[in-house]
């Protein structure tokens, strides 16, 4: 069960991963988004939105972080895996940077 604070930002979490800096990434399957939580447990933001374009994901199911700073999301209903670059130092991309890496 999510805490009351995180419950407001999540609809149906299905997977999670953590990067080298301790940031926790939670995939929100039904809310089609990504929620970030600091190593200390505080809410850091929500990224992406439901859709089919560059910043859109549709029923994401799994997530992982590679050692070289890529964040991979299995975008189930779009039938693709999207790759996002983490900011230098391993932190999550800002909302305006949340587009697939080339």
CSV table of N, CA and C in Angstrom, one decimal:
chain,number,residue,atom,x,y,z
A,1,UNK,N,0.8,-1.2,0.0
A,1,UNK,CA,0.0,0.0,0.0
A,1,UNK,C,0.9,1.2,0.0
A,2,UNK,N,0.5,2.2,-0.8
A,2,UNK,CA,1.2,3.5,-0.9
A,2,UNK,C,0.8,4.4,0.3
A,3,UNK,N,1.8,5.2,0.7
A,3,UNK,CA,1.4,6.2,1.7
A,3,UNK,C,0.3,7.1,1.2
A,4,UNK,N,-0.3,7.9,2.0
A,4,UNK,CA,-1.4,8.8,1.6
A,4,UNK,C,-0.8,9.8,0.6
A,5,UNK,N,0.4,10.3,0.9
A,5,UNK,CA,1.0,11.3,0.0
A,5,UNK,C,1.2,10.8,-1.4
A,6,UNK,N,1.8,9.6,-1.5
A,6,UNK,CA,2.0,9.0,-2.9
A,6,UNK,C,0.7,8.5,-3.5
A,7,UNK,N,-0.2,8.1,-2.7
A,7,UNK,CA,-1.5,7.6,-3.2
A,7,UNK,C,-2.2,8.7,-4.1
A,8,UNK,N,-1.9,10.0,-3.8
A,8,UNK,CA,-2.5,11.1,-4.6
A,8,UNK,C,-1.9,11.1,-6.0
A,9,UNK,N,-0.7,10.6,-6.2
A,9,UNK,CA,0.0,10.7,-7.5
A,9,UNK,C,0.0,9.3,-8.3
A,10,UNK,N,-0.5,8.3,-7.7
A,10,UNK,CA,-0.4,7.0,-8.3
A,10,UNK,C,-1.8,6.4,-8.5
A,11,UNK,N,-2.0,5.7,-9.6
A,11,UNK,CA,-3.3,5.0,-9.8
A,11,UNK,C,-3.2,3.5,-9.6
A,12,UNK,N,-2.2,2.9,-10.3
A,12,UNK,CA,-2.0,1.5,-10.2
A,12,UNK,C,-0.5,1.2,-10.5
A,13,UNK,N,0.4,1.3,-9.5
A,13,UNK,CA,1.8,1.1,-9.7
A,13,UNK,C,2.1,-0.4,-10.0
A,14,UNK,N,2.9,-0.7,-11.0
A,14,UNK,CA,3.2,-2.0,-11.4
A,14,UNK,C,4.7,-2.4,-11.3
A,15,UNK,N,5.6,-1.5,-11.4
A,15,UNK,CA,7.0,-1.8,-11.4
A,15,UNK,C,7.8,-0.6,-10.8
A,16,UNK,N,9.0,-0.9,-10.4
A,16,UNK,CA,9.8,0.1,-9.8
A,16,UNK,C,11.3,-0.2,-10.1
A,17,UNK,N,12.1,0.8,-10.1
A,17,UNK,CA,13.6,0.6,-10.1
A,17,UNK,C,14.2,1.8,-9.4
A,18,UNK,N,15.5,1.7,-9.2
A,18,UNK,CA,16.2,2.8,-8.5
A,18,UNK,C,17.5,3.1,-9.3
A,19,UNK,N,17.9,4.3,-9.3
A,19,UNK,CA,19.1,4.7,-10.0
A,19,UNK,C,20.3,4.7,-9.1
A,20,UNK,N,21.4,5.1,-9.6
A,20,UNK,CA,22.7,5.1,-8.8
A,20,UNK,C,22.7,6.1,-7.7
A,21,UNK,N,21.8,7.1,-7.7
A,21,UNK,CA,21.7,8.1,-6.7
A,21,UNK,C,20.7,7.9,-5.7
A,22,UNK,N,19.9,6.8,-5.9
A,22,UNK,CA,18.9,6.4,-4.9
A,22,UNK,C,17.5,6.9,-5.2
A,23,UNK,N,17.3,7.5,-6.4
A,23,UNK,CA,16.0,7.9,-6.8
A,23,UNK,C,15.2,6.7,-7.2
A,24,UNK,N,14.0,6.6,-6.7
A,24,UNK,CA,13.1,5.5,-7.0
A,24,UNK,C,12.1,5.9,-8.1
A,25,UNK,N,12.0,5.1,-9.1
A,25,UNK,CA,11.1,5.4,-10.2
A,25,UNK,C,10.0,4.3,-10.2
A,26,UNK,N,8.7,4.8,-10.1
A,26,UNK,CA,7.5,3.9,-10.0
A,26,UNK,C,6.7,4.1,-11.3
A,27,UNK,N,6.4,3.0,-12.0
A,27,UNK,CA,5.6,3.1,-13.1
A,27,UNK,C,4.1,3.0,-12.7
A,28,UNK,N,3.3,4.0,-13.2
A,28,UNK,CA,1.9,4.0,-12.9
A,28,UNK,C,1.2,3.5,-14.1
A,29,UNK,N,0.8,2.2,-14.1
A,29,UNK,CA,0.2,1.5,-15.2
A,29,UNK,C,-1.1,2.2,-15.7
A,30,UNK,N,-2.1,2.3,-14.8
A,30,UNK,CA,-3.4,2.9,-15.2
A,30,UNK,C,-3.3,4.4,-15.4
A,31,UNK,N,-2.4,5.1,-14.7
A,31,UNK,CA,-2.3,6.5,-14.8
A,31,UNK,C,-1.3,6.9,-15.9
A,32,UNK,N,-0.7,5.9,-16.5
A,32,UNK,CA,0.3,6.1,-17.6
A,32,UNK,C,1.2,7.2,-17.3
A,33,UNK,N,2.0,7.0,-16.3
A,33,UNK,CA,3.0,8.0,-15.9
A,33,UNK,C,4.1,7.4,-15.1
A,34,UNK,N,5.0,8.3,-14.7
A,34,UNK,CA,6.2,7.9,-14.0
A,34,UNK,C,6.3,8.8,-12.7
A,35,UNK,N,6.4,8.2,-11.5
A,35,UNK,CA,6.5,8.9,-10.3
A,35,UNK,C,7.9,8.8,-9.7
A,36,UNK,N,8.5,9.8,-9.3
A,36,UNK,CA,9.8,9.8,-8.7
A,36,UNK,C,9.8,10.1,-7.3
A,37,UNK,N,10.6,9.3,-6.5
A,37,UNK,CA,10.6,9.4,-5.1
A,37,UNK,C,12.1,9.5,-4.7
A,38,UNK,N,12.5,10.4,-3.8
A,38,UNK,CA,13.9,10.6,-3.4
A,38,UNK,C,14.3,9.4,-2.6
A,39,UNK,N,15.6,9.2,-2.4
A,39,UNK,CA,16.2,8.2,-1.5
A,39,UNK,C,15.6,8.3,-0.1
A,40,UNK,N,15.3,9.5,0.3
A,40,UNK,CA,14.7,9.8,1.6
A,40,UNK,C,13.2,9.5,1.7
A,41,UNK,N,12.6,9.2,0.6
A,41,UNK,CA,11.2,8.9,0.6
A,41,UNK,C,10.2,10.0,0.3
A,42,UNK,N,10.7,11.2,-0.1
A,42,UNK,CA,9.8,12.3,-0.5
A,42,UNK,C,9.5,12.3,-1.9
A,43,UNK,N,8.3,12.7,-2.2
A,43,UNK,CA,7.8,12.8,-3.6
A,43,UNK,C,8.6,13.8,-4.4
A,44,UNK,N,9.2,13.5,-5.6
A,44,UNK,CA,10.0,14.3,-6.4
A,44,UNK,C,9.3,14.8,-7.6
A,45,UNK,N,8.2,14.2,-8.0
A,45,UNK,CA,7.5,14.7,-9.2
A,45,UNK,C,6.9,13.5,-10.0
A,46,UNK,N,6.1,13.9,-11.0
A,46,UNK,CA,5.4,13.0,-11.9
A,46,UNK,C,5.8,13.4,-13.3
A,47,UNK,N,6.1,12.4,-14.1
A,47,UNK,CA,6.5,12.7,-15.5
A,47,UNK,C,5.7,11.9,-16.5
A,48,UNK,N,5.7,12.4,-17.7
A,48,UNK,CA,5.1,11.7,-18.8
A,48,UNK,C,3.6,11.8,-18.7
A,49,UNK,N,2.9,11.4,-19.7
A,49,UNK,CA,1.4,11.5,-19.7
A,49,UNK,C,0.9,10.4,-20.6
A,50,UNK,N,-0.4,10.1,-20.5
A,50,UNK,CA,-1.0,9.1,-21.4
A,50,UNK,C,-1.0,9.6,-22.8
A,51,UNK,N,-0.6,8.8,-23.7
A,51,UNK,CA,-0.6,9.2,-25.1
A,51,UNK,C,0.2,8.4,-26.0
A,52,UNK,N,0.4,8.8,-27.3
A,52,UNK,CA,1.0,8.0,-28.3
A,52,UNK,C,2.3,8.7,-28.8
A,53,UNK,N,2.4,10.0,-28.5
A,53,UNK,CA,3.6,10.8,-29.1
A,53,UNK,C,4.8,10.6,-28.3
A,54,UNK,N,5.8,11.5,-28.5
A,54,UNK,CA,7.1,11.3,-27.8
A,54,UNK,C,7.1,11.3,-26.3
A,55,UNK,N,6.3,12.2,-25.7
A,55,UNK,CA,6.2,12.2,-24.3
A,55,UNK,C,5.1,11.4,-23.7
A,56,UNK,N,4.4,10.6,-24.6
A,56,UNK,CA,3.3,9.8,-24.1
A,56,UNK,C,3.6,8.3,-23.9
A,57,UNK,N,3.0,7.8,-22.9
A,57,UNK,CA,3.1,6.3,-22.7
A,57,UNK,C,1.7,5.8,-22.5
A,58,UNK,N,1.4,4.6,-22.8
A,58,UNK,CA,0.0,4.1,-22.7
A,58,UNK,C,0.1,2.7,-22.0
A,59,UNK,N,-0.3,2.7,-20.8
A,59,UNK,CA,-0.3,1.5,-20.0
A,59,UNK,C,1.1,0.9,-19.9
A,60,UNK,N,2.1,1.7,-19.3
A,60,UNK,CA,3.4,1.2,-19.1
A,60,UNK,C,3.4,0.0,-18.1
A,61,UNK,N,4.3,-0.9,-18.3
A,61,UNK,CA,4.3,-2.1,-17.5
A,61,UNK,C,5.6,-2.4,-16.7
A,62,UNK,N,6.7,-2.1,-17.3
A,62,UNK,CA,8.0,-2.3,-16.6
A,62,UNK,C,9.0,-1.2,-16.8
A,63,UNK,N,10.0,-1.2,-16.0
A,63,UNK,CA,11.0,-0.1,-16.0
A,63,UNK,C,12.3,-0.6,-15.6
A,64,UNK,N,13.4,-0.1,-16.1
A,64,UNK,CA,14.8,-0.4,-15.6
A,64,UNK,C,15.7,0.8,-15.9
A,65,UNK,N,16.8,0.9,-15.2
A,65,UNK,CA,17.8,1.9,-15.4
A,65,UNK,C,19.1,1.1,-15.8
A,66,UNK,N,19.8,1.6,-16.8
A,66,UNK,CA,21.0,1.0,-17.3
A,66,UNK,C,22.2,1.7,-16.5
A,67,UNK,N,23.3,1.0,-16.5
A,67,UNK,CA,24.5,1.6,-15.8
A,67,UNK,C,25.0,2.9,-16.5
A,68,UNK,N,24.7,3.0,-17.8
A,68,UNK,CA,25.2,4.2,-18.5
A,68,UNK,C,24.2,5.4,-18.5
A,69,UNK,N,23.1,5.3,-17.7
A,69,UNK,CA,22.2,6.5,-17.5
A,69,UNK,C,21.0,6.5,-18.4
A,70,UNK,N,20.5,5.3,-18.9
A,70,UNK,CA,19.3,5.3,-19.7
A,70,UNK,C,18.2,4.7,-18.8
A,71,UNK,N,17.0,5.2,-19.0
A,71,UNK,CA,15.8,4.7,-18.3
A,71,UNK,C,15.0,4.1,-19.4
A,72,UNK,N,14.6,2.8,-19.2
A,72,UNK,CA,13.8,2.1,-20.2
A,72,UNK,C,12.5,1.8,-19.7
A,73,UNK,N,11.4,2.1,-20.4
A,73,UNK,CA,10.0,1.9,-20.0
A,73,UNK,C,9.4,1.0,-21.1
A,74,UNK,N,8.8,-0.2,-20.6
A,74,UNK,CA,8.0,-1.0,-21.5
A,74,UNK,C,6.6,-0.4,-21.7
A,75,UNK,N,6.4,0.2,-22.8
A,75,UNK,CA,5.2,0.9,-23.1
A,75,UNK,C,4.2,0.0,-23.8
A,76,UNK,N,3.5,-0.8,-22.9
A,76,UNK,CA,2.7,-1.9,-23.4
A,76,UNK,C,1.7,-1.7,-24.5
A,77,UNK,N,0.8,-0.7,-24.3
A,77,UNK,CA,-0.2,-0.5,-25.3
A,77,UNK,C,0.2,0.2,-26.6
A,78,UNK,N,1.4,0.8,-26.5
A,78,UNK,CA,2.0,1.4,-27.7
A,78,UNK,C,3.0,0.4,-28.4
A,79,UNK,N,3.1,-0.8,-27.8
A,79,UNK,CA,3.9,-1.8,-28.4
A,79,UNK,C,5.3,-1.4,-28.7
A,80,UNK,N,6.0,-0.8,-27.6
A,80,UNK,CA,7.3,-0.3,-27.8
A,80,UNK,C,8.0,-0.2,-26.5
A,81,UNK,N,9.3,-0.1,-26.5
A,81,UNK,CA,10.1,0.2,-25.3
A,81,UNK,C,10.7,1.5,-25.6
A,82,UNK,N,10.5,2.4,-24.6
A,82,UNK,CA,11.0,3.8,-24.8
A,82,UNK,C,12.2,3.9,-23.9
A,83,UNK,N,13.2,4.7,-24.5
A,83,UNK,CA,14.5,4.9,-23.8
A,83,UNK,C,14.6,6.4,-23.5
A,84,UNK,N,14.8,6.8,-22.2
A,84,UNK,CA,15.0,8.1,-21.8
A,84,UNK,C,16.4,8.3,-21.2
A,85,UNK,N,17.0,9.4,-21.4
A,85,UNK,CA,18.3,9.7,-20.8
A,85,UNK,C,18.1,10.4,-19.5
A,86,UNK,N,18.8,9.9,-18.5
A,86,UNK,CA,18.8,10.6,-17.2
A,86,UNK,C,19.7,11.8,-17.3
A,87,UNK,N,19.5,12.8,-16.5
A,87,UNK,CA,20.4,14.0,-16.4
A,87,UNK,C,21.7,13.6,-16.0
A,88,UNK,N,22.7,14.4,-16.2
A,88,UNK,CA,24.1,14.1,-15.8
A,88,UNK,C,24.0,13.9,-14.3
A,89,UNK,N,24.7,12.9,-13.8
A,89,UNK,CA,24.7,12.6,-12.3
A,89,UNK,C,23.7,11.6,-12.0
A,90,UNK,N,22.9,11.2,-13.0
A,90,UNK,CA,21.9,10.1,-12.7
A,90,UNK,C,20.6,10.5,-12.3
A,91,UNK,N,20.3,11.8,-12.2
A,91,UNK,CA,18.9,12.2,-11.7
A,91,UNK,C,18.0,12.1,-12.9
A,92,UNK,N,16.7,12.2,-12.6
A,92,UNK,CA,15.6,12.1,-13.6
A,92,UNK,C,15.6,13.3,-14.5
A,93,UNK,N,15.2,13.1,-15.7
A,93,UNK,CA,15.0,14.3,-16.6
A,93,UNK,C,13.9,15.2,-16.1
A,94,UNK,N,14.1,16.5,-16.4
A,94,UNK,CA,13.0,17.4,-16.0
A,94,UNK,C,11.9,17.2,-16.9
A,95,UNK,N,10.7,17.7,-16.6
A,95,UNK,CA,9.5,17.5,-17.4
A,95,UNK,C,9.7,17.9,-18.8
A,96,UNK,N,10.4,19.0,-19.1
A,96,UNK,CA,10.6,19.4,-20.5
A,96,UNK,C,11.6,18.6,-21.2
A,97,UNK,N,12.4,17.8,-20.5
A,97,UNK,CA,13.4,16.9,-21.1
A,97,UNK,C,12.9,15.5,-21.2
A,98,UNK,N,11.6,15.2,-20.8
A,98,UNK,CA,11.1,13.8,-20.8
A,98,UNK,C,10.7,13.4,-22.2
A,99,UNK,N,11.6,13.3,-23.0
A,99,UNK,CA,11.4,12.8,-24.4
A,99,UNK,C,12.3,11.7,-24.6
A,100,UNK,N,11.9,10.7,-25.5
A,100,UNK,CA,12.8,9.6,-25.7
A,100,UNK,C,14.2,10.0,-26.2
A,101,UNK,N,15.2,9.3,-25.8
A,101,UNK,CA,16.5,9.5,-26.2
A,101,UNK,C,16.6,9.1,-27.7
A,102,UNK,N,17.5,9.7,-28.4
A,102,UNK,CA,17.7,9.4,-29.8
A,102,UNK,C,18.8,8.3,-30.0
